[in-house]
Amino acid sequence: MRPLLFEGASARLMLPGVQELIDAFRGTRGVLPGDHLVLRWAGVLAHLHRVRHIDDTRDRVDRRRAEVVALIDDWVTTHICPEEAAVGQFADEFAEAYVSAEIGLISRDATASAIREAWDTALARAIAWERQRAQVVAGLSPIPWPVETSQTKKLRLEGRSK
């Protein structure tokens, strides 16, 4: 077990889960004083990805995104895991995928298959976030994804699965 900075601090030193990050992307978490800093920064990342869709000068936005990614990584290194974890990059990729899927829903030009693909990408990023979160917080090795069941193994062996 990793040592905590002070008694009762475990909830503050945990990384937020997928639903909390999605709420931050939507602007409903991470906005009040005392909210988890990673949620605040996740909301900033989502905002920056929205700006990228409407702003032609992306260099300034991308530099700010890199700064926020570094802030998340520094927080994780300081409070949870002294090893390099690259959690900020996972948060940035998840924010990018979520915002792209969100924008697909309101776009007049988006096809149903493009919207579905965007949400599939967001789901894959959510799974990647949870895997990284488990590895960093609990020191667990990531669960192999997709999980192979006896049925999928049988289909794979028979050559009927991808």
PDB file of C-alpha atoms in Angstrom:
ATOM      1  CA  MET A   1       0.000   0.000   0.000  1.00  0.00           C
ATOM      2  CA  ARG A   2       1.274   3.476  -0.865  1.00  0.00           C
ATOM      3  CA  PRO A   3       1.682   5.898   2.035  1.00  0.00           C
ATOM      4  CA  LEU A   4      -0.764   8.802   2.246  1.00  0.00           C
ATOM      5  CA  LEU A   5       0.214  12.376   3.000  1.00  0.00           C
ATOM      6  CA  PHE A   6      -2.201  12.569   5.931  1.00  0.00           C
ATOM      7  CA  GLU A   7      -4.834  10.422   7.605  1.00  0.00           C
ATOM      8  CA  GLY A   8      -8.136  10.265   5.689  1.00  0.00           C
ATOM      9  CA  ALA A   9      -6.616  11.616   2.483  1.00  0.00           C
ATOM     10  CA  SER A  10      -7.225   8.545   0.352  1.00  0.00           C
ATOM     11  CA  ALA A  11     -10.246   9.978  -1.480  1.00  0.00           C
ATOM     12  CA  ARG A  12      -8.320  13.134  -2.421  1.00  0.00           C
ATOM     13  CA  LEU A  13      -5.308  11.170  -3.604  1.00  0.00           C
ATOM     14  CA  MET A  14      -7.193   8.849  -5.886  1.00  0.00           C
ATOM     15  CA  LEU A  15      -7.482   9.483  -9.587  1.00  0.00           C
ATOM     16  CA  PRO A  16     -11.029  10.255 -10.688  1.00  0.00           C
ATOM     17  CA  GLY A  17     -12.976   7.569 -12.514  1.00  0.00           C
ATOM     18  CA  VAL A  18     -14.399   7.669 -16.030  1.00  0.00           C
ATOM     19  CA  GLN A  19     -17.774   9.127 -15.052  1.00  0.00           C
ATOM     20  CA  GLU A  20     -16.126  11.876 -13.055  1.00  0.00           C
ATOM     21  CA  LEU A  21     -13.917  12.756 -16.031  1.00  0.00           C
ATOM     22  CA  ILE A  22     -16.921  12.822 -18.363  1.00  0.00           C
ATOM     23  CA  ASP A  23     -18.670  15.146 -15.915  1.00  0.00           C
ATOM     24  CA  ALA A  24     -15.571  17.368 -15.965  1.00  0.00           C
ATOM     25  CA  PHE A  25     -15.580  17.346 -19.775  1.00  0.00           C
ATOM     26  CA  ARG A  26     -19.209  18.530 -19.608  1.00  0.00           C
ATOM     27  CA  GLY A  27     -18.334  21.231 -17.074  1.00  0.00           C
ATOM     28  CA  THR A  28     -20.330  19.834 -14.156  1.00  0.00           C
ATOM     29  CA  ARG A  29     -17.354  18.731 -12.017  1.00  0.00           C
ATOM     30  CA  GLY A  30     -14.005  20.253 -11.267  1.00  0.00           C
ATOM     31  CA  VAL A  31     -15.372  23.789 -11.239  1.00  0.00           C
ATOM     32  CA  LEU A  32     -15.923  24.363  -7.514  1.00  0.00           C
ATOM     33  CA  PRO A  33     -13.269  25.170  -4.926  1.00  0.00           C
ATOM     34  CA  GLY A  34     -12.145  21.930  -3.342  1.00  0.00           C
ATOM     35  CA  ASP A  35     -12.894  19.779  -6.390  1.00  0.00           C
ATOM     36  CA  HIS A  36     -10.172  17.386  -7.473  1.00  0.00           C
ATOM     37  CA  LEU A  37      -7.463  19.176  -9.447  1.00  0.00           C
ATOM     38  CA  VAL A  38      -7.326  16.436 -12.073  1.00  0.00           C
ATOM     39  CA  LEU A  39     -11.033  17.053 -12.745  1.00  0.00           C
ATOM     40  CA  ARG A  40     -10.398  20.767 -13.125  1.00  0.00           C
ATOM     41  CA  TRP A  41      -7.596  20.098 -15.579  1.00  0.00           C
ATOM     42  CA  ALA A  42      -9.681  17.519 -17.459  1.00  0.00           C
ATOM     43  CA  GLY A  43     -12.333  20.183 -17.956  1.00  0.00           C
ATOM     44  CA  VAL A  44      -9.662  22.546 -19.253  1.00  0.00           C
ATOM     45  CA  LEU A  45      -8.448  19.885 -21.707  1.00  0.00           C
ATOM     46  CA  ALA A  46     -11.980  19.373 -23.037  1.00  0.00           C
ATOM     47  CA  HIS A  47     -12.402  23.129 -23.428  1.00  0.00           C
ATOM     48  CA  LEU A  48      -9.109  23.367 -25.312  1.00  0.00           C
ATOM     49  CA  HIS A  49     -10.184  20.572 -27.664  1.00  0.00           C
ATOM     50  CA  ARG A  50     -13.428  22.451 -28.354  1.00  0.00           C
ATOM     51  CA  VAL A  51     -11.400  25.570 -29.121  1.00  0.00           C
ATOM     52  CA  ARG A  52      -9.247  23.555 -31.551  1.00  0.00           C
ATOM     53  CA  HIS A  53     -12.381  22.829 -33.594  1.00  0.00           C
ATOM     54  CA  ILE A  54     -13.148  26.517 -34.101  1.00  0.00           C
ATOM     55  CA  ASP A  55      -9.729  28.204 -33.956  1.00  0.00           C
ATOM     56  CA  ASP A  56      -7.342  28.090 -36.894  1.00  0.00           C
ATOM     57  CA  THR A  57      -4.335  29.024 -34.756  1.00  0.00           C
ATOM     58  CA  ARG A  58      -3.852  25.731 -32.966  1.00  0.00           C
ATOM     59  CA  ASP A  59      -0.258  26.249 -31.844  1.00  0.00           C
ATOM     60  CA  ARG A  60      -1.213  28.307 -28.784  1.00  0.00           C
ATOM     61  CA  VAL A  61      -3.966  25.833 -27.853  1.00  0.00           C
ATOM     62  CA  ASP A  62      -1.660  22.841 -28.273  1.00  0.00           C
ATOM     63  CA  ARG A  63       1.018  24.489 -26.116  1.00  0.00           C
ATOM     64  CA  ARG A  64      -1.566  25.056 -23.371  1.00  0.00           C
ATOM     65  CA  ARG A  65      -2.732  21.434 -23.679  1.00  0.00           C
ATOM     66  CA  ALA A  66       0.870  20.273 -23.216  1.00  0.00           C
ATOM     67  CA  GLU A  67       1.112  22.446 -20.088  1.00  0.00           C
ATOM     68  CA  VAL A  68      -2.082  20.940 -18.633  1.00  0.00           C
ATOM     69  CA  VAL A  69      -0.881  17.398 -19.437  1.00  0.00           C
ATOM     70  CA  ALA A  70       2.343  18.199 -17.551  1.00  0.00           C
ATOM     71  CA  LEU A  71       0.330  19.537 -14.587  1.00  0.00           C
ATOM     72  CA  ILE A  72      -1.620  16.272 -14.363  1.00  0.00           C
ATOM     73  CA  ASP A  73       1.550  14.192 -14.619  1.00  0.00           C
ATOM     74  CA  ASP A  74       3.254  16.299 -11.942  1.00  0.00           C
ATOM     75  CA  TRP A  75       0.256  15.934  -9.617  1.00  0.00           C
ATOM     76  CA  VAL A  76       0.217  12.143 -10.063  1.00  0.00           C
ATOM     77  CA  THR A  77       3.985  11.912  -9.545  1.00  0.00           C
ATOM     78  CA  THR A  78       3.786  14.041  -6.397  1.00  0.00           C
ATOM     79  CA  HIS A  79       0.706  12.511  -4.763  1.00  0.00           C
ATOM     80  CA  ILE A  80       0.262   8.943  -5.977  1.00  0.00           C
ATOM     81  CA  CYS A  81       3.038   7.332  -7.932  1.00  0.00           C
ATOM     82  CA  PRO A  82       6.655   8.543  -7.982  1.00  0.00           C
ATOM     83  CA  GLU A  83       7.321   6.673 -11.231  1.00  0.00           C
ATOM     84  CA  GLU A  84       6.582   8.216 -14.622  1.00  0.00           C
ATOM     85  CA  ALA A  85       2.912   7.397 -15.318  1.00  0.00           C
ATOM     86  CA  ALA A  86       1.936   9.565 -18.337  1.00  0.00           C
ATOM     87  CA  VAL A  87      -1.597   9.917 -16.955  1.00  0.00           C
ATOM     88  CA  GLY A  88      -1.934  13.384 -18.448  1.00  0.00           C
ATOM     89  CA  GLN A  89      -1.632  12.014 -21.974  1.00  0.00           C
ATOM     90  CA  PHE A  90      -4.423   9.515 -21.259  1.00  0.00           C
ATOM     91  CA  ALA A  91      -6.635  12.351 -19.970  1.00  0.00           C
ATOM     92  CA  ASP A  92      -5.869  14.454 -23.049  1.00  0.00           C
ATOM     93  CA  GLU A  93      -6.635  11.618 -25.471  1.00  0.00           C
ATOM     94  CA  PHE A  94      -9.873  10.834 -23.617  1.00  0.00           C
ATOM     95  CA  ALA A  95     -10.901  14.521 -23.700  1.00  0.00           C
ATOM     96  CA  GLU A  96     -10.116  14.715 -27.419  1.00  0.00           C
ATOM     97  CA  ALA A  97     -12.145  11.588 -28.211  1.00  0.00           C
ATOM     98  CA  TYR A  98     -15.078  12.695 -26.061  1.00  0.00           C
ATOM     99  CA  VAL A  99     -15.200  16.195 -27.578  1.00  0.00           C
ATOM    100  CA  SER A 100     -14.939  14.780 -31.111  1.00  0.00           C
ATOM    101  CA  ALA A 101     -17.887  12.473 -30.427  1.00  0.00           C
ATOM    102  CA  GLU A 102     -19.824  15.327 -28.841  1.00  0.00           C
ATOM    103  CA  ILE A 103     -19.195  17.566 -31.848  1.00  0.00           C
ATOM    104  CA  GLY A 104     -20.244  14.744 -34.163  1.00  0.00           C
ATOM    105  CA  LEU A 105     -23.665  14.751 -32.523  1.00  0.00           C
ATOM    106  CA  ILE A 106     -24.275  18.397 -33.353  1.00  0.00           C
ATOM    107  CA  SER A 107     -22.636  18.420 -36.768  1.00  0.00           C
ATOM    108  CA  ARG A 108     -24.925  18.534 -39.775  1.00  0.00           C
ATOM    109  CA  ASP A 109     -22.366  16.719 -41.895  1.00  0.00           C
ATOM    110  CA  ALA A 110     -21.717  13.760 -39.606  1.00  0.00           C
ATOM    111  CA  THR A 111     -22.983  10.387 -40.738  1.00  0.00           C
ATOM    112  CA  ALA A 112     -24.344   7.778 -38.368  1.00  0.00           C
ATOM    113  CA  SER A 113     -21.296   5.585 -38.929  1.00  0.00           C
ATOM    114  CA  ALA A 114     -18.925   8.498 -38.224  1.00  0.00           C
ATOM    115  CA  ILE A 115     -20.776   9.302 -34.992  1.00  0.00           C
ATOM    116  CA  ARG A 116     -20.698   5.638 -33.956  1.00  0.00           C
ATOM    117  CA  GLU A 117     -16.983   5.439 -34.720  1.00  0.00           C
ATOM    118  CA  ALA A 118     -16.328   8.598 -32.683  1.00  0.00           C
ATOM    119  CA  TRP A 119     -18.179   7.186 -29.665  1.00  0.00           C
ATOM    120  CA  ASP A 120     -16.356   3.857 -30.069  1.00  0.00           C
ATOM    121  CA  THR A 121     -13.078   5.778 -29.906  1.00  0.00           C
ATOM    122  CA  ALA A 122     -14.275   7.638 -26.810  1.00  0.00           C
ATOM    123  CA  LEU A 123     -15.200   4.302 -25.216  1.00  0.00           C
ATOM    124  CA  ALA A 124     -11.764   2.880 -26.014  1.00  0.00           C
ATOM    125  CA  ARG A 125     -10.172   5.937 -24.396  1.00  0.00           C
ATOM    126  CA  ALA A 126     -12.404   5.513 -21.324  1.00  0.00           C
ATOM    127  CA  ILE A 127     -11.227   1.927 -20.993  1.00  0.00           C
ATOM    128  CA  ALA A 128      -7.607   3.036 -21.419  1.00  0.00           C
ATOM    129  CA  TRP A 129      -8.116   5.639 -18.671  1.00  0.00           C
ATOM    130  CA  GLU A 130      -9.487   3.032 -16.250  1.00  0.00           C
ATOM    131  CA  ARG A 131      -6.646   0.631 -17.029  1.00  0.00           C
ATOM    132  CA  GLN A 132      -4.050   3.328 -16.446  1.00  0.00           C
ATOM    133  CA  ARG A 133      -5.859   4.474 -13.302  1.00  0.00           C
ATOM    134  CA  ALA A 134      -5.801   0.930 -11.878  1.00  0.00           C
ATOM    135  CA  GLN A 135      -2.146   0.570 -12.686  1.00  0.00           C
ATOM    136  CA  VAL A 136      -1.126   3.899 -11.150  1.00  0.00           C
ATOM    137  CA  VAL A 137      -3.341   3.968  -8.061  1.00  0.00           C
ATOM    138  CA  ALA A 138      -3.270   0.333  -7.020  1.00  0.00           C
ATOM    139  CA  GLY A 139      -0.075  -0.762  -8.700  1.00  0.00           C
ATOM    140  CA  LEU A 140      -2.083  -3.382 -10.572  1.00  0.00           C
ATOM    141  CA  SER A 141      -1.040  -4.653 -13.943  1.00  0.00           C
ATOM    142  CA  PRO A 142      -3.597  -3.711 -16.581  1.00  0.00           C
ATOM    143  CA  ILE A 143      -6.381  -6.140 -17.392  1.00  0.00           C
ATOM    144  CA  PRO A 144      -5.955  -7.483 -20.917  1.00  0.00           C
ATOM    145  CA  TRP A 145      -8.548  -5.970 -23.242  1.00  0.00           C
ATOM    146  CA  PRO A 146     -10.658  -7.283 -24.727  1.00  0.00           C
ATOM    147  CA  VAL A 147     -11.146  -9.962 -22.132  1.00  0.00           C
ATOM    148  CA  GLU A 148     -11.109 -13.348 -23.803  1.00  0.00           C
ATOM    149  CA  THR A 149     -13.952 -15.643 -22.808  1.00  0.00           C
ATOM    150  CA  SER A 150     -14.205 -19.320 -23.624  1.00  0.00           C
ATOM    151  CA  GLN A 151     -16.655 -18.457 -26.429  1.00  0.00           C
ATOM    152  CA  THR A 152     -14.397 -15.842 -28.050  1.00  0.00           C
ATOM    153  CA  LYS A 153     -11.419 -18.179 -27.707  1.00  0.00           C
ATOM    154  CA  LYS A 154     -13.373 -20.949 -29.427  1.00  0.00           C
ATOM    155  CA  LEU A 155     -14.387 -18.596 -32.253  1.00  0.00           C
ATOM    156  CA  ARG A 156     -10.828 -17.337 -32.612  1.00  0.00           C
ATOM    157  CA  LEU A 157      -9.473 -20.865 -32.823  1.00  0.00           C
ATOM    158  CA  GLU A 158     -12.098 -21.713 -35.436  1.00  0.00           C
ATOM    159  CA  GLY A 159     -11.047 -18.639 -37.433  1.00  0.00           C
ATOM    160  CA  ARG A 160     -14.403 -16.831 -37.190  1.00  0.00           C
ATOM    161  CA  SER A 161     -13.270 -13.913 -35.103  1.00  0.00           C
ATOM    162  CA  LYS A 162     -11.134 -10.893 -36.014  1.00  0.00           C
TER     163      LYS A 162
END
